[in-house]
Coordinates of C-alpha atoms in Angstrom, one line a residue:
M1340 CA 34.9 -43.7 -23.4
S1341 CA 31.9 -40.8 -24.2
T1342 CA 32.1 -37.8 -22.1
G1343 CA 28.7 -39.0 -20.1
D1344 CA 30.7 -42.3 -19.3
S1345 CA 34.1 -40.0 -18.2
M1346 CA 32.0 -37.6 -16.2
A1347 CA 30.2 -40.7 -14.3
R1348 CA 33.5 -42.3 -13.5
V1349 CA 34.8 -39.2 -12.1
V1350 CA 32.0 -38.9 -9.7
S1351 CA 32.0 -42.4 -8.7
M1352 CA 35.6 -41.8 -7.6
L1353 CA 34.6 -39.1 -5.2
D1354 CA 35.9 -39.5 -1.8
W1355 CA 37.3 -37.2 0.9
D1356 CA 40.5 -38.1 2.3
G1357 CA 40.4 -35.1 5.0
D1358 CA 39.2 -35.0 8.4
L1359 CA 35.6 -34.4 8.5
G1360 CA 35.6 -34.1 12.1
P1361 CA 31.6 -34.3 13.4
A1362 CA 30.4 -33.5 9.7
S1363 CA 27.9 -35.9 8.3
L1364 CA 24.6 -35.7 6.1
P1365 CA 21.3 -36.2 7.0
D1366 CA 19.9 -39.4 6.8
H1367 CA 17.8 -39.1 3.4
E1368 CA 20.7 -37.2 1.6
A1369 CA 22.8 -39.9 2.6
E1370 CA 20.5 -42.6 1.3
R1371 CA 20.4 -41.0 -2.0
L1372 CA 23.9 -40.5 -2.4
R1373 CA 24.7 -44.2 -1.1
S1374 CA 22.2 -46.0 -3.2
R1375 CA 23.6 -44.4 -6.6
L1376 CA 27.7 -43.8 -5.6
G1377 CA 28.5 -45.5 -2.9
D1378 CA 29.9 -44.1 0.7
G1379 CA 32.7 -42.2 -0.5
A1380 CA 30.1 -40.1 -2.6
I1381 CA 28.6 -39.1 1.1
R1382 CA 32.0 -38.5 2.4
W1383 CA 33.1 -36.1 -0.1
V1384 CA 29.7 -34.1 -0.1
A1385 CA 29.9 -33.6 3.7
G1386 CA 33.7 -32.6 3.3
A1387 CA 33.0 -30.2 0.2
V1388 CA 29.6 -28.6 2.4
E1389 CA 32.1 -28.0 5.1
Q1390 CA 34.8 -26.4 3.0
A1391 CA 32.4 -24.2 1.5
L1392 CA 30.9 -22.8 4.6
A1393 CA 34.5 -22.4 6.4
A1394 CA 35.0 -20.2 3.1
L1395 CA 31.7 -18.2 3.9
R1396 CA 32.2 -17.7 7.1
G1397 CA 35.2 -15.7 6.2
E1398 CA 33.4 -13.7 3.9
I1399 CA 30.5 -13.0 6.1
D1400 CA 30.2 -11.4 9.5
D1401 CA 27.0 -12.2 10.6
S1402 CA 26.5 -13.5 14.2
L1403 CA 23.1 -14.2 13.5
A1404 CA 23.9 -16.3 10.8
P1405 CA 21.4 -19.3 11.4
W1406 CA 24.4 -21.8 10.0
P1407 CA 22.5 -24.8 10.6
V1408 CA 20.0 -24.1 8.4
I1409 CA 22.5 -23.1 5.6
R1410 CA 24.5 -26.2 6.0
A1411 CA 21.1 -28.1 5.2
F1412 CA 20.3 -25.9 2.0
A1413 CA 24.0 -26.8 0.9
E1414 CA 24.0 -30.4 1.4
H1415 CA 20.6 -30.7 -0.6
V1416 CA 22.0 -28.5 -3.0
L1417 CA 25.4 -30.5 -3.6
T1418 CA 24.1 -33.8 -3.4
S1419 CA 21.5 -33.0 -6.3
T1420 CA 24.4 -31.4 -8.2
V1421 CA 26.4 -34.6 -7.7
L1422 CA 23.9 -37.0 -8.8
G1423 CA 23.0 -35.0 -11.5
L1424 CA 26.6 -35.2 -12.7
A1425 CA 26.2 -39.1 -12.2
G1426 CA 23.4 -38.9 -14.8
D1427 CA 20.5 -39.5 -12.1
D1428 CA 17.3 -37.2 -12.9
T1429 CA 17.4 -35.2 -9.9
L1430 CA 14.4 -32.9 -9.0
P1431 CA 15.1 -29.5 -10.7
A1432 CA 15.8 -26.3 -8.3
D1433 CA 12.7 -25.3 -6.8
T1434 CA 11.2 -23.0 -4.3
A1435 CA 9.6 -25.9 -2.4
A1436 CA 13.4 -27.1 -1.5
I1437 CA 14.2 -23.8 -0.2
D1438 CA 14.2 -23.9 3.9
R1439 CA 11.2 -21.7 5.1
D1440 CA 12.9 -20.8 8.1
L1441 CA 16.1 -19.5 6.0
A1442 CA 13.9 -17.5 3.5
E1443 CA 12.4 -16.0 6.7
D1444 CA 15.4 -15.2 8.4
I1445 CA 16.9 -13.6 5.1
V1446 CA 13.2 -11.3 4.9
A1447 CA 12.8 -10.4 8.7
R1448 CA 16.6 -9.4 8.9
E1449 CA 16.4 -7.7 5.1
I1450 CA 19.4 -9.3 3.8
P1451 CA 19.8 -8.1 0.1
L1452 CA 19.1 -10.6 -2.6
S1453 CA 23.2 -9.5 -3.8
V1454 CA 24.7 -11.2 -0.8
I1455 CA 22.6 -14.5 -0.8
T1456 CA 23.9 -14.4 -4.4
R1457 CA 27.4 -13.8 -3.6
A1458 CA 27.1 -16.7 -1.0
L1459 CA 25.7 -19.1 -3.6
R1460 CA 28.5 -18.0 -5.8
T1461 CA 31.1 -18.5 -3.0
M1462 CA 29.9 -22.2 -2.7
Q1463 CA 29.8 -22.8 -6.6
R1464 CA 33.4 -22.0 -6.5
E1465 CA 34.8 -23.9 -3.6
W1466 CA 32.9 -27.1 -5.0
L1467 CA 34.1 -26.7 -8.5
S1468 CA 37.5 -26.3 -7.3
L1469 CA 37.2 -29.5 -5.4
L1470 CA 35.5 -31.1 -8.7
L1471 CA 38.2 -30.2 -11.3
A1472 CA 41.0 -31.4 -8.6
A1473 CA 39.0 -34.7 -8.4
A1474 CA 38.7 -34.8 -12.5
L1475 CA 42.4 -34.5 -12.8
D1476 CA 43.1 -37.4 -10.6
V1477 CA 41.3 -39.2 -12.8
H1478 CA 43.7 -40.0 -15.8
P1479 CA 43.3 -40.3 -18.8
D1480 CA 39.3 -39.6 -19.0
G1481 CA 39.2 -36.9 -16.2
V1482 CA 40.9 -34.0 -18.2
S1483 CA 38.3 -34.2 -20.9
V1484 CA 35.2 -33.2 -18.7
I1485 CA 36.5 -30.4 -17.3
P1486 CA 34.6 -28.1 -19.5
D1487 CA 31.5 -30.0 -19.4
L1488 CA 31.9 -30.2 -15.5
A1489 CA 32.3 -26.3 -15.3
T1490 CA 29.2 -25.7 -17.3
A1491 CA 27.1 -28.2 -15.1
V1492 CA 28.0 -26.9 -11.9
T1493 CA 27.6 -23.2 -13.0
E1494 CA 23.9 -24.0 -14.8
T1495 CA 22.8 -26.0 -11.4
M1496 CA 24.0 -23.4 -9.6
D1497 CA 22.3 -20.8 -11.6
A1498 CA 19.3 -22.6 -11.2
W1499 CA 19.2 -22.8 -7.4
I1500 CA 20.1 -19.2 -7.4
G1501 CA 16.8 -18.3 -9.3
A1502 CA 14.9 -20.9 -6.9
A1503 CA 16.2 -18.9 -3.9
T1504 CA 15.4 -15.7 -5.3
D1505 CA 12.1 -16.8 -6.2
A1506 CA 11.8 -18.2 -3.0
I1507 CA 12.5 -15.1 -1.1
V1508 CA 10.5 -12.7 -2.9
E1509 CA 7.7 -15.1 -2.1
E1510 CA 8.3 -14.8 1.4
R1511 CA 8.7 -10.9 1.1
R1512 CA 5.2 -10.9 -0.8
R1513 CA 3.8 -13.3 2.2
V1514 CA 5.3 -10.7 4.7
Y1515 CA 3.9 -7.5 3.2
L1516 CA 0.0 -9.1 2.7
A1517 CA 0.3 -10.5 6.6
E1518 CA 1.5 -6.6 7.4
Q1519 CA -1.5 -5.1 5.2
V1520 CA -4.0 -7.4 6.7
R1521 CA -2.8 -6.0 10.0
I1522 CA -2.7 -2.4 8.8
R1523 CA -6.3 -2.7 7.8
S1524 CA -7.2 -4.0 11.0
A1525 CA -5.7 -1.3 12.8
I1526 CA -7.3 1.3 10.9
E1527 CA -10.7 -0.2 11.1
S1528 CA -10.5 -0.4 14.8
L1529 CA -9.4 3.2 14.9
V1530 CA -12.0 4.3 13.0
A1531 CA -14.9 2.3 15.1
A1532 CA -13.3 3.9 18.2
E1533 CA -12.1 0.3 19.4
P1534 CA -9.4 0.0 22.0
V1535 CA -6.1 0.1 20.6
D1536 CA -2.2 0.0 21.4
V1537 CA -1.3 3.3 20.6
D1538 CA 2.2 2.5 20.7
A1539 CA 1.8 -0.7 18.5
A1540 CA -0.4 0.9 15.9
T1541 CA 2.1 3.7 15.7
R1542 CA 4.7 1.3 15.0
L1543 CA 2.6 -0.5 12.4
L1544 CA 1.0 2.5 10.5
R1545 CA 4.3 4.3 10.4
I1546 CA 2.5 7.3 11.9
P1547 CA 2.6 9.3 15.0
L1548 CA -1.0 8.7 16.3
S1549 CA -0.6 11.5 18.5
G1550 CA 0.1 14.0 16.0
W1551 CA -2.3 15.8 14.0
H1552 CA -4.3 14.2 11.4
L1553 CA -6.2 15.4 7.8
G1554 CA -8.5 13.3 6.3
C1555 CA -9.5 13.0 2.8
A1556 CA -11.6 10.8 1.1
I1557 CA -12.1 10.1 -2.5
G1558 CA -14.6 8.2 -4.5
A1559 CA -17.0 8.5 -7.6
P1560 CA -20.9 8.5 -8.0
P1561 CA -22.8 5.5 -7.9
G1562 CA -21.8 2.8 -10.9
V1563 CA -18.7 5.1 -12.3
A1564 CA -15.3 3.6 -11.9
L1565 CA -12.4 5.1 -10.5
E1566 CA -9.0 5.6 -12.6
R1567 CA -6.4 4.5 -10.4
R1568 CA -4.1 7.3 -11.9
A1569 CA -6.6 10.0 -11.4
V1570 CA -6.8 9.0 -7.5
D1571 CA -3.1 8.6 -7.5
G1572 CA -2.7 12.1 -8.5
I1573 CA -5.1 13.6 -5.9
V1574 CA -3.4 11.5 -3.1
Y1575 CA -0.3 13.3 -4.3
L1576 CA -1.5 16.7 -4.5
F1577 CA -3.2 16.5 -1.3
T1578 CA -0.2 15.3 0.9
R1579 CA 2.1 18.1 -1.1
V1580 CA -0.7 20.7 -0.1
V1581 CA -0.9 19.6 3.3
G1582 CA 2.8 19.8 3.7
S1583 CA 3.9 16.4 4.9
D1584 CA 5.2 13.2 3.4
R1585 CA 3.8 11.1 6.4
M1586 CA 0.5 9.7 5.1
L1587 CA -1.6 6.5 5.4
R1588 CA -3.8 5.5 2.7
Y1589 CA -6.8 2.8 3.0
E1590 CA -9.0 1.5 0.4
S1591 CA -12.5 0.4 1.5
S1592 CA -14.6 -2.4 0.2
A1593 CA -16.9 0.2 -1.3
G1594 CA -14.4 1.3 -3.8
N1595 CA -13.3 4.4 -2.0
V1596 CA -9.9 5.5 -1.1
H1597 CA -9.2 7.3 2.3
V1598 CA -6.0 9.3 3.0
W1599 CA -4.8 10.6 6.0
V1600 CA -1.7 13.1 6.5
T1601 CA 0.0 13.6 9.8
T1602 CA 1.7 16.7 10.6
D1603 CA 3.2 18.0 14.5
R1604 CA 1.3 21.0 14.1
P1605 CA -2.5 21.9 13.2
P1606 CA -2.2 21.7 9.3
Q1607 CA -4.3 23.9 6.9
A1608 CA -6.9 21.8 5.3
P1609 CA -6.6 22.1 1.5
R1610 CA -9.4 23.6 -0.7
V1611 CA -11.3 21.1 -2.9
E1612 CA -10.0 23.2 -5.8
D1613 CA -6.2 22.8 -4.7
L1614 CA -6.5 18.8 -5.8
H1615 CA -7.2 19.5 -9.3
V1616 CA -10.5 17.2 -9.0
T1617 CA -11.8 15.9 -12.4
A1618 CA -15.1 14.2 -13.2
P1619 CA -16.1 11.6 -12.2
V1620 CA -13.7 11.7 -9.1
L1621 CA -15.3 13.3 -6.0
V1622 CA -13.4 14.5 -3.0
G1623 CA -14.6 14.7 0.7
I1624 CA -12.1 16.7 3.0
G1625 CA -12.1 16.8 6.6
E1626 CA -11.0 19.1 9.3
P1627 CA -7.6 18.6 11.2
H1628 CA -8.1 16.9 14.5
Q1629 CA -5.2 15.3 17.3
G1630 CA -4.7 11.8 18.4
T1631 CA -6.4 9.0 18.1
A1632 CA -9.9 10.3 18.5
G1633 CA -8.6 13.1 16.0
F1634 CA -7.8 10.2 13.2
R1635 CA -11.4 8.9 13.6
R1636 CA -13.2 12.1 13.4
T1637 CA -11.4 13.7 10.3
F1638 CA -12.0 10.2 8.7
L1639 CA -15.8 10.6 9.4
E1640 CA -15.7 14.4 8.4
A1641 CA -14.2 13.4 5.2
S1642 CA -16.6 10.4 4.2
D1643 CA -19.6 12.5 5.5
A1644 CA -18.2 15.3 2.9
L1645 CA -17.7 12.8 0.2
R1646 CA -21.3 11.2 0.9
L1647 CA -22.3 15.0 0.3
A1648 CA -20.9 15.4 -3.0
A1649 CA -22.1 12.7 -4.1
S1650 CA -25.9 13.3 -3.1
L1651 CA -25.4 17.0 -4.5
G1652 CA -23.3 15.8 -7.9
D1653 CA -20.9 18.6 -7.2
K1654 CA -17.8 18.7 -9.3
G1655 CA -15.1 18.3 -7.6
G1656 CA -16.1 17.6 -4.0
V1657 CA -17.1 19.3 -0.4
S1658 CA -15.0 20.2 2.3
Y1659 CA -16.3 19.5 5.9
G1660 CA -15.5 23.0 7.1
D1661 CA -17.8 24.6 4.2
A1662 CA -20.6 22.0 4.8
A1663 CA -20.6 21.0 8.4
L1664 CA -24.2 22.2 8.9
A1665 CA -25.6 20.9 6.3
I1666 CA -24.1 17.4 6.5
V1667 CA -25.4 17.2 10.1
L1668 CA -28.9 18.3 9.1
S1669 CA -29.1 16.0 6.2
Q1670 CA -28.6 13.0 8.5
D1671 CA -32.5 13.7 9.2
E1672 CA -34.4 14.5 6.1
E1673 CA -37.5 15.5 7.6
R1674 CA -35.8 18.3 10.2
A1675 CA -33.6 18.8 7.0
R1676 CA -36.7 20.0 5.1
W1677 CA -38.1 22.0 8.2
F1678 CA -34.6 23.7 8.5
I1679 CA -34.8 25.3 4.8
E1680 CA -38.2 26.5 5.2
H1681 CA -37.1 28.4 8.6
E1682 CA -34.2 30.0 6.5
L1683 CA -35.1 30.4 3.2
R1684 CA -38.7 31.2 4.0
E1685 CA -40.9 31.8 1.0
L1686 CA -37.1 31.6 -1.1
A1687 CA -37.9 27.8 -0.4
T1688 CA -40.9 27.8 -2.8
D1689 CA -41.0 25.5 -5.7
S1690 CA -41.3 27.8 -8.4
P1691 CA -39.4 29.1 -11.2
E1692 CA -38.7 32.7 -9.5
M1693 CA -37.8 31.3 -6.3
A1694 CA -35.4 28.8 -7.9
D1695 CA -33.5 31.9 -9.9
M1696 CA -33.1 33.7 -6.6
R1697 CA -31.6 30.9 -4.9
N1698 CA -29.3 30.1 -7.9
T1699 CA -28.5 33.7 -7.6
L1700 CA -27.7 33.4 -4.0
R1701 CA -25.4 30.5 -4.1
I1702 CA -23.6 32.2 -6.8
F1703 CA -23.3 35.1 -4.7
F1704 CA -21.8 32.8 -1.6
D1705 CA -19.8 31.0 -4.0
T1706 CA -17.8 34.4 -5.1
R1707 CA -17.2 34.9 -1.4
M1708 CA -20.1 37.5 -1.5
R1709 CA -18.3 39.6 -3.9
I1710 CA -20.6 41.6 -6.4
A1711 CA -18.3 42.0 -9.6
P1712 CA -17.2 37.9 -9.6
A1713 CA -20.9 37.0 -9.4
A1714 CA -22.5 39.1 -11.4
E1715 CA -19.9 38.0 -13.9
R1716 CA -21.1 34.2 -13.3
L1717 CA -24.8 35.2 -13.8
F1718 CA -24.3 37.3 -16.8
L1719 CA -25.8 40.0 -15.1
H1720 CA -25.1 44.0 -15.0
R1721 CA -23.9 44.5 -11.2
N1722 CA -26.9 47.0 -10.9
T1723 CA -29.1 44.2 -11.6
L1724 CA -27.8 42.1 -8.9
I1725 CA -27.8 44.6 -6.5
N1726 CA -31.5 44.9 -7.0
R1727 CA -31.9 41.1 -6.8
L1728 CA -29.8 40.7 -3.7
E1729 CA -32.1 43.6 -2.0
R1730 CA -35.1 41.2 -3.1
I1731 CA -33.7 38.4 -1.5
Q1732 CA -33.0 40.1 1.6
A1733 CA -36.4 41.3 1.8
V1734 CA -37.7 37.6 1.4
L1735 CA -35.2 36.4 4.1
G1736 CA -35.9 39.5 6.4
H1737 CA -32.5 40.0 6.9
S1738 CA -29.1 40.6 5.2
V1739 CA -27.5 37.9 3.5
S1740 CA -24.6 38.3 5.5
E1741 CA -26.2 37.9 8.6
R1742 CA -26.9 34.4 9.0
S1743 CA -24.7 33.3 6.1
A1744 CA -23.8 30.0 7.4
E1745 CA -27.5 28.6 8.2
T1746 CA -28.3 30.2 4.9
Q1747 CA -25.8 28.7 2.8
A1748 CA -26.7 25.2 4.7
A1749 CA -30.2 25.9 3.6
L1750 CA -29.2 25.9 0.4
V1751 CA -27.2 22.8 0.1
L1752 CA -30.1 21.0 1.6
D1753 CA -32.2 22.5 -0.9
I1754 CA -30.0 21.3 -3.5
L1755 CA -29.8 17.8 -1.8
F1756 CA -33.8 17.4 -1.5
A1757 CA -34.7 19.1 -4.6
G1758 CA -35.7 15.8 -6.8
R1759 CA -37.8 14.9 -4.0
H1760 CA -40.0 17.7 -2.9
D1761 CA -43.1 15.5 -3.8
D1762 CA -42.0 12.7 -1.8
P1763 CA -43.9 11.8 1.5
L1764 CA -42.1 12.7 4.6

């Protein structure tokens, strides 16, 4: 007699001698077994499943375990295993056969995959022990099939462990994606100033919305692709410089990355140079603000600063605190040009001489109004720079330090509109 015939004989003689109590199989599983092996196999599978579940209960201390769902899964696996041993072409182990409720329970309670694998191996051990005992009762053919029996059961359970793992991973992915949708929705509601449940949003976003928030927007000039590694590096530096690991990241449909870092106390906003930004990446840094209104405000400030950086073509980016006036004024181009003319006076004239004066003044402000660094950057002798600054002050009608914020804003706006001097207003 061939090994296959001997295996089929062993399986055809399966029956359960003990008390089954209320144990029984679902109709669809029972019918699969009855049509191929008879009622004895139905009783044997029901009894073997109960024995395996009893062993599992002894190993698993889990009062919330969904035992009815686990039983149904075990019945399906063992029915398929037995029919496979009998020579039937059974369906392969597949994630579709894993009960969705079981996968949801495992993921919701964050049960490790190692626990699931151990539980399935316990079932395998119990069932294999029972099958080997049944084989030994079939003389003389049973002994010859024991190696093949052990191999077949192990391979079948390996396949089911793989299917269960895939189902759990897929469920985790589904839950993650659903959570990401909720997170995006919460962020978009906050920045749109829509009413939100602050406690629920705090739990979802995993940051205390009542705390202090500091925003950073990361982007690139139009038509330029961002390298994710470069963005990740800026995000890391931003959180490290601010000094908090409570961070939220949001990637917009426009291709910009927004980051919030949350702290218990007002944080110090980093400078653009602290983030080591390299072209073509640009950043906009907001100011720290508190609460849900602050979450929105720092986002808008960082976004406006990023837009200004992109318009100016600045290397690195712009901090809102350094360019707030220019950002606000740039929203209305006509009034912004009036402001430039009012603050810079003759310095706003579109001529090579005045353009050189404006550049000198920008460098002077960039170096925090220090003569030596500014002269070095301009390749001028310090006395030459001092004389030039005196001429600039004569044009402005006041000391450059007297209205420095307004003057710097006018210089920023001048760059912003430099290519549009001849445009009609």
